[in-house]
Amino acid sequence: MQDDVYTSRVTRGEDASSPDAGKESSAHEPLSNCEDTRAFDKDEKRKLPTTSRHPHGVIISHSKLRKIHRNVVDSNVALFQQSLRRIECVNTIALTLIILVSSRGCDHDMQLVHSLDHLNLIKSLSSKSVEEKKVIVKKWAKKSVYFYEESSDSACLAVDYVIKVKEKVFKGELDSAVAIVQPPGHHAEADKAIIFCLYNNIVIAASHIKKELKVSKIMIVDWDIHHGNGTQKSYWKDNTVLYFSVHRYDSGKFFPGGDVGSHNSIGEGEGKGFTINVPWPHGLYGDADYLVVWEHILLPVAHKFNSDIILISGGFDAGKNLIF
Ligand SMILES: [Zn+2]
């Protein structure tokens, strides 16, 4: 598939795994190299929930651009390949409806979240030499920021896909949807890129929702193994967006470090009490522990806050043997 064309595969009906089910496009291609989940696809034919008005959606950044979002300081870092494999596995697990989209970029208003200086800097990356990029990286406190020749385009696409998902849900085409994108965004702050995160995708989406759709209350649930410092900072004094994060903390030694992910970090001013952190003290927590947190903290809080929409920062790096 060309990266600059719009291609979609949509499956509807009882047998969503059928290659011909409700397809909108004749352009098909393999979705995954994940052997385990491919076997699951074959044996367990998926059915759409009959109680749902609309199907759930998965929107996938199917672009070569995400593959070249690398660490400019250390080009030998190969962790991103593992991330790609994990994304491919998630693809096959989740689908009831799949939309593969490729677009040339995004022109969304990101000044709702990021400073103009930051936006101009990220946009200018493609025209800068590797040495110039290294100088930029070293300006930031966390020095291992990932960007490469096409990273600004890749980050822009990630924003675009998250916005597209948001629009499909709000137009009523889908009950819920997932954007599987690289690079992620929850560490990015208004004027700072951190690690893989150049733009804060979920905060940009939330800002658009608040501005365009007059939504009054948004809940953001972040289950990435790392604390979403950038997302938390964006709503630190805001009582209209509740930020809930479960993450590894290790007394402030686990990335992003410091006390921002502490249970004492609860917001300030009007936002006091609208940031909730559940910090794991080490890395040995598992499914049962997450379920306890969901049942005894997340769900009661969600019911009480009663948001108009829930956004999830679903980083999948908490799994065993998954580094990032
Ligand atoms: Zn993470």
XYZ file of C-alpha atoms and ligand atoms in Angstrom:
325
model
C 0.000 0.000 0.000
C 1.184 3.478 -0.747
C 1.613 5.584 2.314
C -0.059 8.569 0.788
C -3.372 6.955 -0.043
C -6.437 6.449 2.066
C -7.257 2.797 2.453
C -9.825 1.217 4.668
C -10.936 -2.252 5.576
C -14.143 -2.448 7.498
C -15.655 -5.632 8.829
C -19.197 -5.765 10.065
C -21.629 -8.486 10.946
C -21.321 -11.690 12.908
C -18.209 -12.994 11.268
C -15.905 -10.058 11.527
C -12.933 -12.187 10.579
C -14.284 -12.907 7.131
C -12.188 -11.062 4.563
C -15.273 -10.036 2.625
C -17.477 -9.008 5.506
C -18.788 -5.512 4.909
C -15.632 -4.326 3.279
C -15.504 -0.799 2.002
C -12.376 -1.175 0.012
C -10.901 -3.884 -2.137
C -7.430 -2.979 -0.939
C -6.495 -5.559 1.671
C -3.207 -6.484 3.158
C -1.878 -8.460 6.095
C -2.616 -6.766 9.367
C -0.241 -8.598 11.579
C 2.833 -10.710 11.931
C 1.727 -11.848 15.353
C 1.510 -15.632 15.120
C -0.277 -16.123 18.432
C -3.130 -13.788 17.717
C -3.408 -14.964 14.131
C -4.073 -18.422 15.495
C -6.701 -16.937 17.765
C -8.332 -15.258 14.772
C -8.616 -18.555 12.985
C -10.087 -20.554 15.848
C -12.279 -17.995 17.561
C -14.417 -16.125 15.092
C -15.329 -12.821 16.583
C -18.812 -11.488 16.882
C -19.854 -7.923 17.272
C -21.760 -7.221 20.449
C -25.430 -7.308 19.518
C -26.377 -4.776 22.177
C -24.195 -2.079 20.682
C -25.765 0.595 18.488
C -22.568 0.874 16.562
C -19.426 -1.160 16.302
C -16.281 -0.332 18.144
C -13.457 0.893 16.019
C -9.748 0.547 15.732
C -7.811 3.100 13.792
C -4.241 2.214 13.072
C -1.389 4.372 11.982
C -0.343 2.248 9.086
C 2.595 4.210 7.901
C 6.250 3.579 7.441
C 6.871 6.856 9.209
C 6.375 5.391 12.657
C 9.155 2.896 12.016
C 11.770 5.563 11.758
C 11.006 7.427 14.953
C 14.306 6.673 16.656
C 16.688 7.918 19.259
C 18.830 10.481 17.492
C 21.492 10.412 20.198
C 21.867 6.641 20.123
C 20.915 5.217 16.742
C 21.687 1.699 17.948
C 18.652 1.665 20.201
C 16.356 -0.967 18.743
C 13.520 -0.882 21.239
C 11.096 0.615 18.823
C 10.974 -2.553 16.772
C 9.549 -4.338 19.784
C 6.954 -1.637 20.098
C 5.894 -2.246 16.517
C 5.496 -5.957 17.081
C 3.342 -5.287 20.118
C 1.157 -2.909 18.145
C 0.649 -5.581 15.523
C -0.488 -8.023 18.216
C -2.886 -5.481 19.683
C -4.300 -4.929 16.203
C -5.409 -8.514 15.848
C -6.813 -8.794 19.345
C -8.993 -5.751 19.180
C -10.725 -5.732 15.865
C -14.371 -5.599 15.364
C -13.959 -2.843 12.866
C -10.682 -1.827 11.378
C -9.873 1.294 9.559
C -6.486 1.695 8.033
C -5.818 5.269 7.281
C -2.902 7.030 5.840
C -2.867 10.739 5.375
C -0.345 13.345 4.449
C -0.310 15.000 7.813
C -2.413 17.107 10.062
C -3.377 20.713 10.327
C -5.115 20.543 13.677
C -4.867 23.405 16.102
C -2.160 22.200 18.454
C -1.635 25.603 20.033
C -4.465 24.611 22.348
C -1.815 22.499 24.060
C 1.683 23.340 22.873
C 3.586 26.590 22.665
C 4.224 28.054 19.226
C 7.971 27.711 19.803
C 7.583 24.014 20.500
C 5.393 23.437 17.451
C 7.811 25.294 15.184
C 10.742 23.392 16.608
C 9.167 19.975 16.044
C 8.017 20.949 12.566
C 11.511 22.059 11.649
C 13.162 18.757 12.578
C 13.187 17.374 9.057
C 15.325 20.254 7.860
C 17.904 19.876 10.620
C 21.066 17.802 10.570
C 21.648 14.997 13.042
C 24.113 17.189 14.918
C 21.562 19.999 15.146
C 18.994 17.525 16.448
C 21.393 16.348 19.135
C 21.850 19.934 20.280
C 18.068 20.340 20.535
C 17.699 17.109 22.498
C 20.337 18.171 24.994
C 18.424 21.356 25.788
C 15.731 19.317 27.443
C 16.135 17.825 30.886
C 15.452 14.278 29.690
C 18.094 13.807 27.054
C 16.997 10.622 25.342
C 14.312 12.179 23.181
C 13.518 10.153 20.098
C 13.410 11.923 16.816
C 14.795 11.305 13.434
C 14.367 12.538 9.887
C 10.627 12.010 9.707
C 9.702 12.163 13.371
C 7.769 15.405 13.098
C 5.599 13.912 10.330
C 5.168 10.727 12.333
C 4.095 12.657 15.437
C 1.719 14.724 13.354
C 0.082 11.585 11.969
C -0.374 10.234 15.488
C -2.260 13.397 16.436
C -4.300 13.150 13.252
C -5.400 9.578 13.988
C -6.394 10.346 17.559
C -8.454 13.297 16.307
C -10.049 11.091 13.634
C -11.062 8.542 16.252
C -12.554 11.274 18.382
C -14.567 12.590 15.439
C -15.947 9.176 14.542
C -17.193 8.629 18.074
C -18.720 12.092 18.344
C -20.389 11.831 14.951
C -22.063 8.675 16.245
C -20.390 6.380 13.724
C -18.812 4.369 16.518
C -19.624 3.731 20.155
C -15.983 3.652 21.038
C -12.733 3.500 19.173
C -9.029 2.968 19.549
C -6.219 4.808 17.800
C -3.095 2.693 17.703
C -0.364 5.170 17.034
C 3.306 5.866 17.345
C 4.781 8.019 18.700
C 2.855 8.203 21.961
C 2.328 11.497 23.753
C 1.605 11.430 27.471
C 5.049 12.636 28.555
C 5.077 15.646 26.219
C 4.551 18.997 27.877
C 3.515 22.338 26.421
C 7.049 23.266 25.460
C 8.974 20.059 25.864
C 9.342 16.711 24.072
C 10.206 13.812 26.338
C 11.437 10.379 25.202
C 9.111 9.234 22.386
C 6.540 11.913 23.026
C 6.714 14.993 20.806
C 3.071 16.074 20.901
C 0.653 15.133 23.662
C -1.901 13.325 21.494
C -4.530 12.746 24.144
C -4.415 16.273 25.543
C -4.740 17.665 22.023
C -7.778 15.444 21.458
C -9.281 16.442 24.813
C -8.722 20.116 24.043
C -10.469 19.776 20.703
C -13.359 17.979 22.345
C -13.744 20.720 24.940
C -13.489 23.528 22.420
C -15.528 22.191 19.519
C -18.067 19.977 21.203
C -18.772 21.929 24.351
C -18.171 18.865 26.478
C -18.015 19.915 30.102
C -16.318 16.956 31.795
C -13.649 14.588 30.495
C -11.968 11.733 32.310
C -8.546 10.541 31.178
C -7.427 7.105 32.332
C -3.732 6.351 31.821
C -2.584 2.768 32.357
C 0.810 3.044 30.716
C 3.486 1.711 33.080
C 4.973 5.213 33.183
C 3.287 8.183 34.742
C 1.835 10.629 32.213
C 3.515 13.740 33.555
C 2.627 15.828 30.500
C -1.060 14.987 30.642
C -1.214 15.570 34.381
C 0.502 18.943 34.048
C -1.982 20.068 31.397
C -4.906 19.686 33.804
C -3.214 20.318 37.141
C -5.494 23.245 38.001
C -8.513 22.108 36.016
C -11.610 20.592 37.634
C -13.249 19.745 34.310
C -10.732 17.065 33.354
C -10.051 14.260 35.806
C -6.695 12.590 35.266
C -6.366 9.045 36.653
C -3.064 7.193 36.344
C -1.853 3.781 37.454
C 1.880 3.449 37.010
C 5.107 2.116 38.417
C 6.676 4.621 40.800
C 9.431 3.018 42.881
C 9.626 5.956 45.323
C 10.074 8.386 42.451
C 12.950 6.494 40.841
C 10.961 5.060 37.933
C 10.656 7.214 34.823
C 9.658 10.046 34.534
C 10.931 10.263 38.113
C 10.442 12.710 40.925
C 7.245 13.069 42.892
C 4.876 14.006 40.045
C 3.411 10.503 40.045
C 3.071 10.269 43.804
C -0.309 9.642 45.410
C 0.171 13.067 46.998
C 0.032 14.717 43.572
C -3.647 15.566 43.451
C -3.831 18.869 41.571
C -3.970 22.432 42.735
C -6.491 25.223 43.104
C -9.746 24.331 41.370
C -8.060 21.186 40.134
C -7.313 19.891 43.611
C -8.656 16.367 43.867
C -9.039 15.980 40.102
C -5.678 14.277 39.659
C -5.538 10.755 41.054
C -2.342 8.729 41.015
C -2.021 5.071 41.951
C 1.741 4.490 42.115
C 3.044 0.921 42.247
C 6.045 0.727 44.595
C 7.760 -1.932 42.421
C 7.273 -3.916 39.268
C 5.693 -7.079 40.607
C 2.046 -6.127 40.343
C -0.232 -8.045 38.035
C -3.745 -8.420 36.652
C -5.399 -9.036 40.026
C -3.875 -5.863 41.439
C -5.115 -3.830 38.493
C -8.590 -5.281 38.923
C -8.622 -4.246 42.586
C -7.665 -0.704 41.605
C -10.319 -0.638 38.881
C -13.009 -1.895 41.222
C -12.181 0.044 44.368
C -10.770 3.318 43.033
C -11.294 3.873 39.321
C -14.939 2.830 38.984
C -16.216 4.658 42.092
C -14.358 7.789 40.996
C -15.659 7.465 37.435
C -19.245 7.093 38.657
C -18.923 10.072 40.950
C -17.254 12.332 38.388
C -19.747 11.246 35.728
C -17.804 12.550 32.751
C -19.262 13.075 29.302
C -16.468 11.067 27.737
C -13.605 8.856 28.872
C -10.293 8.976 27.067
C -7.731 6.263 27.689
C -3.972 6.568 27.352
C -3.467 2.883 26.811
C 0.269 2.367 26.846
C 0.975 -1.361 26.650
C 4.360 -1.377 28.320
C 3.221 -2.801 31.652
C 3.271 -6.361 30.357
C 5.868 -8.914 31.301
C 8.976 -8.754 29.110
C 7.811 -5.592 27.421
C 10.333 -2.851 27.887
C 8.600 0.043 26.171
Zn 5.336 4.027 28.981
